[in-house]
Amino acid sequence: MDTHTHRFKCIVTALVLGVGFSLPAHAQETTLDDLYQELLEADETTYQRVERRIVAQWGKSGSPAMDLLLRRGQDALDDGQPDIAAEHFSALVDHAPAFSEGYYGRATSYYLMGMIGPALADIGEALRLNPRHFEAMRGLATIMQELERPDDALELHEMILAISPQSAETQDAIEYLTLQLEGRSL
């Protein structure tokens, strides 16, 4: 009887752990979906708060160790040390390859170091993992403008506007790029 009781406890423990680990991921996705819907319905005074809440959700890997690597990389960026940030983000990418924030952070580091090719590759990976990552889209739009590809930058800003319709920064960028493109066609 002790063997059966022990097996039963092991099975219950495995089930609880399996359900426990799967619920937060589902709950987080639901929360993100709700936040994206809230962003669509936000007005010009509330959209930035909703965007910040979405960015905060993106930064939750589900692992304290990975969250620490993310924080260290972000702190290094804040301290003006993109090379050190890239090391932290590279470690994050190595240990959590399905976590888009590692790629986005490393892309930012690479961009600040003037490494446009690797930055583009990491932005692409971040967007593959999180197609609604409007910050990665903004970064890519900035690079497209610097590469004198205003059509691509405009398209990216229009994609951002579909996610965050009240974004003043995005509306201004669209207006600027539209005027720039109209000036080219004259």
mmCIF file with all atom_site columns, N, CA, C and O in Angstrom, residues 98-127:
data_model
loop_
_atom_site.group_PDB
_atom_site.id
_atom_site.type_symbol
_atom_site.label_atom_id
_atom_site.label_alt_id
_atom_site.label_comp_id
_atom_site.label_asym_id
_atom_site.label_entity_id
_atom_site.label_seq_id
_atom_site.pdbx_PDB_ins_code
_atom_site.Cartn_x
_atom_site.Cartn_y
_atom_site.Cartn_z
_atom_site.occupancy
_atom_site.B_iso_or_equiv
_atom_site.pdbx_formal_charge
_atom_site.auth_seq_id
_atom_site.auth_comp_id
_atom_site.auth_asym_id
_atom_site.auth_atom_id
_atom_site.pdbx_PDB_model_num
ATOM 1   N N  . ALA A 1 98  ? 13.579 31.347 -26.930 1.00 0.00 ? 98  ALA A N  1
ATOM 2   C CA . ALA A 1 98  ? 12.195 31.663 -27.314 1.00 0.00 ? 98  ALA A CA 1
ATOM 3   C C  . ALA A 1 98  ? 11.699 32.947 -26.651 1.00 0.00 ? 98  ALA A C  1
ATOM 4   O O  . ALA A 1 98  ? 10.529 33.298 -26.782 1.00 0.00 ? 98  ALA A O  1
ATOM 5   N N  . PHE A 1 99  ? 12.575 33.659 -25.965 1.00 0.00 ? 99  PHE A N  1
ATOM 6   C CA . PHE A 1 99  ? 12.211 34.890 -25.251 1.00 0.00 ? 99  PHE A CA 1
ATOM 7   C C  . PHE A 1 99  ? 12.629 36.085 -26.103 1.00 0.00 ? 99  PHE A C  1
ATOM 8   O O  . PHE A 1 99  ? 13.812 36.394 -26.226 1.00 0.00 ? 99  PHE A O  1
ATOM 9   N N  . SER A 1 100 ? 11.671 36.761 -26.704 1.00 0.00 ? 100 SER A N  1
ATOM 10  C CA . SER A 1 100 ? 11.953 37.815 -27.679 1.00 0.00 ? 100 SER A CA 1
ATOM 11  C C  . SER A 1 100 ? 12.730 38.992 -27.109 1.00 0.00 ? 100 SER A C  1
ATOM 12  O O  . SER A 1 100 ? 13.486 39.650 -27.823 1.00 0.00 ? 100 SER A O  1
ATOM 13  N N  . GLU A 1 101 ? 12.587 39.270 -25.825 1.00 0.00 ? 101 GLU A N  1
ATOM 14  C CA . GLU A 1 101 ? 13.262 40.429 -25.248 1.00 0.00 ? 101 GLU A CA 1
ATOM 15  C C  . GLU A 1 101 ? 14.779 40.301 -25.269 1.00 0.00 ? 101 GLU A C  1
ATOM 16  O O  . GLU A 1 101 ? 15.479 41.317 -25.326 1.00 0.00 ? 101 GLU A O  1
ATOM 17  N N  . GLY A 1 102 ? 15.292 39.087 -25.240 1.00 0.00 ? 102 GLY A N  1
ATOM 18  C CA . GLY A 1 102 ? 16.737 38.902 -25.361 1.00 0.00 ? 102 GLY A CA 1
ATOM 19  C C  . GLY A 1 102 ? 17.236 39.388 -26.712 1.00 0.00 ? 102 GLY A C  1
ATOM 20  O O  . GLY A 1 102 ? 18.241 40.100 -26.801 1.00 0.00 ? 102 GLY A O  1
ATOM 21  N N  . TYR A 1 103 ? 16.515 39.010 -27.752 1.00 0.00 ? 103 TYR A N  1
ATOM 22  C CA . TYR A 1 103 ? 16.896 39.435 -29.103 1.00 0.00 ? 103 TYR A CA 1
ATOM 23  C C  . TYR A 1 103 ? 16.723 40.938 -29.276 1.00 0.00 ? 103 TYR A C  1
ATOM 24  O O  . TYR A 1 103 ? 17.566 41.604 -29.878 1.00 0.00 ? 103 TYR A O  1
ATOM 25  N N  . TYR A 1 104 ? 15.622 41.465 -28.750 1.00 0.00 ? 104 TYR A N  1
ATOM 26  C CA . TYR A 1 104 ? 15.376 42.904 -28.884 1.00 0.00 ? 104 TYR A CA 1
ATOM 27  C C  . TYR A 1 104 ? 16.451 43.707 -28.151 1.00 0.00 ? 104 TYR A C  1
ATOM 28  O O  . TYR A 1 104 ? 16.987 44.682 -28.686 1.00 0.00 ? 104 TYR A O  1
ATOM 29  N N  . GLY A 1 105 ? 16.795 43.286 -26.946 1.00 0.00 ? 105 GLY A N  1
ATOM 30  C CA . GLY A 1 105 ? 17.834 43.983 -26.196 1.00 0.00 ? 105 GLY A CA 1
ATOM 31  C C  . GLY A 1 105 ? 19.187 43.909 -26.887 1.00 0.00 ? 105 GLY A C  1
ATOM 32  O O  . GLY A 1 105 ? 19.919 44.899 -26.954 1.00 0.00 ? 105 GLY A O  1
ATOM 33  N N  . ARG A 1 106 ? 19.498 42.729 -27.407 1.00 0.00 ? 106 ARG A N  1
ATOM 34  C CA . ARG A 1 106 ? 20.783 42.588 -28.101 1.00 0.00 ? 106 ARG A CA 1
ATOM 35  C C  . ARG A 1 106 ? 20.787 43.404 -29.385 1.00 0.00 ? 106 ARG A C  1
ATOM 36  O O  . ARG A 1 106 ? 21.805 44.018 -29.733 1.00 0.00 ? 106 ARG A O  1
ATOM 37  N N  . ALA A 1 107 ? 19.644 43.449 -30.078 1.00 0.00 ? 107 ALA A N  1
ATOM 38  C CA . ALA A 1 107 ? 19.549 44.276 -31.290 1.00 0.00 ? 107 ALA A CA 1
ATOM 39  C C  . ALA A 1 107 ? 19.820 45.739 -30.956 1.00 0.00 ? 107 ALA A C  1
ATOM 40  O O  . ALA A 1 107 ? 20.546 46.431 -31.688 1.00 0.00 ? 107 ALA A O  1
ATOM 41  N N  . THR A 1 108 ? 19.262 46.200 -29.860 1.00 0.00 ? 108 THR A N  1
ATOM 42  C CA . THR A 1 108 ? 19.492 47.581 -29.437 1.00 0.00 ? 108 THR A CA 1
ATOM 43  C C  . THR A 1 108 ? 20.968 47.801 -29.139 1.00 0.00 ? 108 THR A C  1
ATOM 44  O O  . THR A 1 108 ? 21.548 48.810 -29.553 1.00 0.00 ? 108 THR A O  1
ATOM 45  N N  . SER A 1 109 ? 21.585 46.847 -28.465 1.00 0.00 ? 109 SER A N  1
ATOM 46  C CA . SER A 1 109 ? 23.018 46.946 -28.156 1.00 0.00 ? 109 SER A CA 1
ATOM 47  C C  . SER A 1 109 ? 23.840 46.999 -29.436 1.00 0.00 ? 109 SER A C  1
ATOM 48  O O  . SER A 1 109 ? 24.734 47.848 -29.582 1.00 0.00 ? 109 SER A O  1
ATOM 49  N N  . TYR A 1 110 ? 23.546 46.087 -30.346 1.00 0.00 ? 110 TYR A N  1
ATOM 50  C CA . TYR A 1 110 ? 24.284 46.059 -31.613 1.00 0.00 ? 110 TYR A CA 1
ATOM 51  C C  . TYR A 1 110 ? 24.109 47.367 -32.384 1.00 0.00 ? 110 TYR A C  1
ATOM 52  O O  . TYR A 1 110 ? 25.063 47.900 -32.949 1.00 0.00 ? 110 TYR A O  1
ATOM 53  N N  . TYR A 1 111 ? 22.902 47.872 -32.413 1.00 0.00 ? 111 TYR A N  1
ATOM 54  C CA . TYR A 1 111 ? 22.634 49.131 -33.118 1.00 0.00 ? 111 TYR A CA 1
ATOM 55  C C  . TYR A 1 111 ? 23.485 50.252 -32.529 1.00 0.00 ? 111 TYR A C  1
ATOM 56  O O  . TYR A 1 111 ? 24.099 51.023 -33.265 1.00 0.00 ? 111 TYR A O  1
ATOM 57  N N  . LEU A 1 112 ? 23.515 50.337 -31.205 1.00 0.00 ? 112 LEU A N  1
ATOM 58  C CA . LEU A 1 112 ? 24.289 51.392 -30.549 1.00 0.00 ? 112 LEU A CA 1
ATOM 59  C C  . LEU A 1 112 ? 25.790 51.235 -30.783 1.00 0.00 ? 112 LEU A C  1
ATOM 60  O O  . LEU A 1 112 ? 26.536 52.215 -30.707 1.00 0.00 ? 112 LEU A O  1
ATOM 61  N N  . MET A 1 113 ? 26.231 50.015 -31.086 1.00 0.00 ? 113 MET A N  1
ATOM 62  C CA . MET A 1 113 ? 27.650 49.779 -31.389 1.00 0.00 ? 113 MET A CA 1
ATOM 63  C C  . MET A 1 113 ? 27.931 49.925 -32.883 1.00 0.00 ? 113 MET A C  1
ATOM 64  O O  . MET A 1 113 ? 29.054 49.698 -33.325 1.00 0.00 ? 113 MET A O  1
ATOM 65  N N  . GLY A 1 114 ? 26.892 50.289 -33.663 1.00 0.00 ? 114 GLY A N  1
ATOM 66  C CA . GLY A 1 114 ? 27.078 50.469 -35.097 1.00 0.00 ? 114 GLY A CA 1
ATOM 67  C C  . GLY A 1 114 ? 27.073 49.175 -35.887 1.00 0.00 ? 114 GLY A C  1
ATOM 68  O O  . GLY A 1 114 ? 27.476 49.147 -37.050 1.00 0.00 ? 114 GLY A O  1
ATOM 69  N N  . MET A 1 115 ? 26.607 48.100 -35.293 1.00 0.00 ? 115 MET A N  1
ATOM 70  C CA . MET A 1 115 ? 26.569 46.788 -35.946 1.00 0.00 ? 115 MET A CA 1
ATOM 71  C C  . MET A 1 115 ? 25.158 46.562 -36.509 1.00 0.00 ? 115 MET A C  1
ATOM 72  O O  . MET A 1 115 ? 24.340 45.843 -35.929 1.00 0.00 ? 115 MET A O  1
ATOM 73  N N  . ILE A 1 116 ? 24.892 47.189 -37.648 1.00 0.00 ? 116 ILE A N  1
ATOM 74  C CA . ILE A 1 116 ? 23.537 47.207 -38.202 1.00 0.00 ? 116 ILE A CA 1
ATOM 75  C C  . ILE A 1 116 ? 23.083 45.815 -38.664 1.00 0.00 ? 116 ILE A C  1
ATOM 76  O O  . ILE A 1 116 ? 21.942 45.426 -38.423 1.00 0.00 ? 116 ILE A O  1
ATOM 77  N N  . GLY A 1 117 ? 23.941 45.058 -39.319 1.00 0.00 ? 117 GLY A N  1
ATOM 78  C CA . GLY A 1 117 ? 23.563 43.718 -39.789 1.00 0.00 ? 117 GLY A CA 1
ATOM 79  C C  . GLY A 1 117 ? 23.100 42.810 -38.662 1.00 0.00 ? 117 GLY A C  1
ATOM 80  O O  . GLY A 1 117 ? 21.989 42.261 -38.713 1.00 0.00 ? 117 GLY A O  1
ATOM 81  N N  . PRO A 1 118 ? 23.914 42.644 -37.611 1.00 0.00 ? 118 PRO A N  1
ATOM 82  C CA . PRO A 1 118 ? 23.461 41.821 -36.486 1.00 0.00 ? 118 PRO A CA 1
ATOM 83  C C  . PRO A 1 118 ? 22.222 42.395 -35.792 1.00 0.00 ? 118 PRO A C  1
ATOM 84  O O  . PRO A 1 118 ? 21.361 41.641 -35.331 1.00 0.00 ? 118 PRO A O  1
ATOM 85  N N  . ALA A 1 119 ? 22.101 43.723 -35.749 1.00 0.00 ? 119 ALA A N  1
ATOM 86  C CA . ALA A 1 119 ? 20.913 44.338 -35.147 1.00 0.00 ? 119 ALA A CA 1
ATOM 87  C C  . ALA A 1 119 ? 19.673 43.964 -35.946 1.00 0.00 ? 119 ALA A C  1
ATOM 88  O O  . ALA A 1 119 ? 18.634 43.601 -35.369 1.00 0.00 ? 119 ALA A O  1
ATOM 89  N N  . LEU A 1 120 ? 19.771 44.012 -37.261 1.00 0.00 ? 120 LEU A N  1
ATOM 90  C CA . LEU A 1 120 ? 18.632 43.643 -38.119 1.00 0.00 ? 120 LEU A CA 1
ATOM 91  C C  . LEU A 1 120 ? 18.250 42.176 -37.934 1.00 0.00 ? 120 LEU A C  1
ATOM 92  O O  . LEU A 1 120 ? 17.064 41.840 -37.880 1.00 0.00 ? 120 LEU A O  1
ATOM 93  N N  . ALA A 1 121 ? 19.257 41.316 -37.833 1.00 0.00 ? 121 ALA A N  1
ATOM 94  C CA . ALA A 1 121 ? 18.974 39.888 -37.639 1.00 0.00 ? 121 ALA A CA 1
ATOM 95  C C  . ALA A 1 121 ? 18.234 39.653 -36.325 1.00 0.00 ? 121 ALA A C  1
ATOM 96  O O  . ALA A 1 121 ? 17.260 38.890 -36.278 1.00 0.00 ? 121 ALA A O  1
ATOM 97  N N  . ASP A 1 122 ? 18.676 40.329 -35.263 1.00 0.00 ? 122 ASP A N  1
ATOM 98  C CA . ASP A 1 122 ? 18.018 40.138 -33.963 1.00 0.00 ? 122 ASP A CA 1
ATOM 99  C C  . ASP A 1 122 ? 16.629 40.767 -33.925 1.00 0.00 ? 122 ASP A C  1
ATOM 100 O O  . ASP A 1 122 ? 15.721 40.221 -33.296 1.00 0.00 ? 122 ASP A O  1
ATOM 101 N N  . ILE A 1 123 ? 16.441 41.897 -34.577 1.00 0.00 ? 123 ILE A N  1
ATOM 102 C CA . ILE A 1 123 ? 15.095 42.483 -34.647 1.00 0.00 ? 123 ILE A CA 1
ATOM 103 C C  . ILE A 1 123 ? 14.170 41.517 -35.381 1.00 0.00 ? 123 ILE A C  1
ATOM 104 O O  . ILE A 1 123 ? 13.028 41.301 -34.971 1.00 0.00 ? 123 ILE A O  1
ATOM 105 N N  . GLY A 1 124 ? 14.675 40.926 -36.457 1.00 0.00 ? 124 GLY A N  1
ATOM 106 C CA . GLY A 1 124 ? 13.878 39.951 -37.194 1.00 0.00 ? 124 GLY A CA 1
ATOM 107 C C  . GLY A 1 124 ? 13.468 38.781 -36.320 1.00 0.00 ? 124 GLY A C  1
ATOM 108 O O  . GLY A 1 124 ? 12.322 38.319 -36.361 1.00 0.00 ? 124 GLY A O  1
ATOM 109 N N  . GLU A 1 125 ? 14.376 38.301 -35.490 1.00 0.00 ? 125 GLU A N  1
ATOM 110 C CA . GLU A 1 125 ? 14.067 37.186 -34.593 1.00 0.00 ? 125 GLU A CA 1
ATOM 111 C C  . GLU A 1 125 ? 13.076 37.615 -33.518 1.00 0.00 ? 125 GLU A C  1
ATOM 112 O O  . GLU A 1 125 ? 12.149 36.876 -33.178 1.00 0.00 ? 125 GLU A O  1
ATOM 113 N N  . ALA A 1 126 ? 13.254 38.809 -32.975 1.00 0.00 ? 126 ALA A N  1
ATOM 114 C CA . ALA A 1 126 ? 12.317 39.320 -31.966 1.00 0.00 ? 126 ALA A CA 1
ATOM 115 C C  . ALA A 1 126 ? 10.908 39.416 -32.550 1.00 0.00 ? 126 ALA A C  1
ATOM 116 O O  . ALA A 1 126 ? 9.927  39.043 -31.901 1.00 0.00 ? 126 ALA A O  1
ATOM 117 N N  . LEU A 1 127 ? 10.810 39.889 -33.777 1.00 0.00 ? 127 LEU A N  1
ATOM 118 C CA . LEU A 1 127 ? 9.489  40.015 -34.422 1.00 0.00 ? 127 LEU A CA 1
ATOM 119 C C  . LEU A 1 127 ? 8.912  38.664 -34.820 1.00 0.00 ? 127 LEU A C  1
ATOM 120 O O  . LEU A 1 127 ? 7.700  38.495 -34.843 1.00 0.00 ? 127 LEU A O  1
#
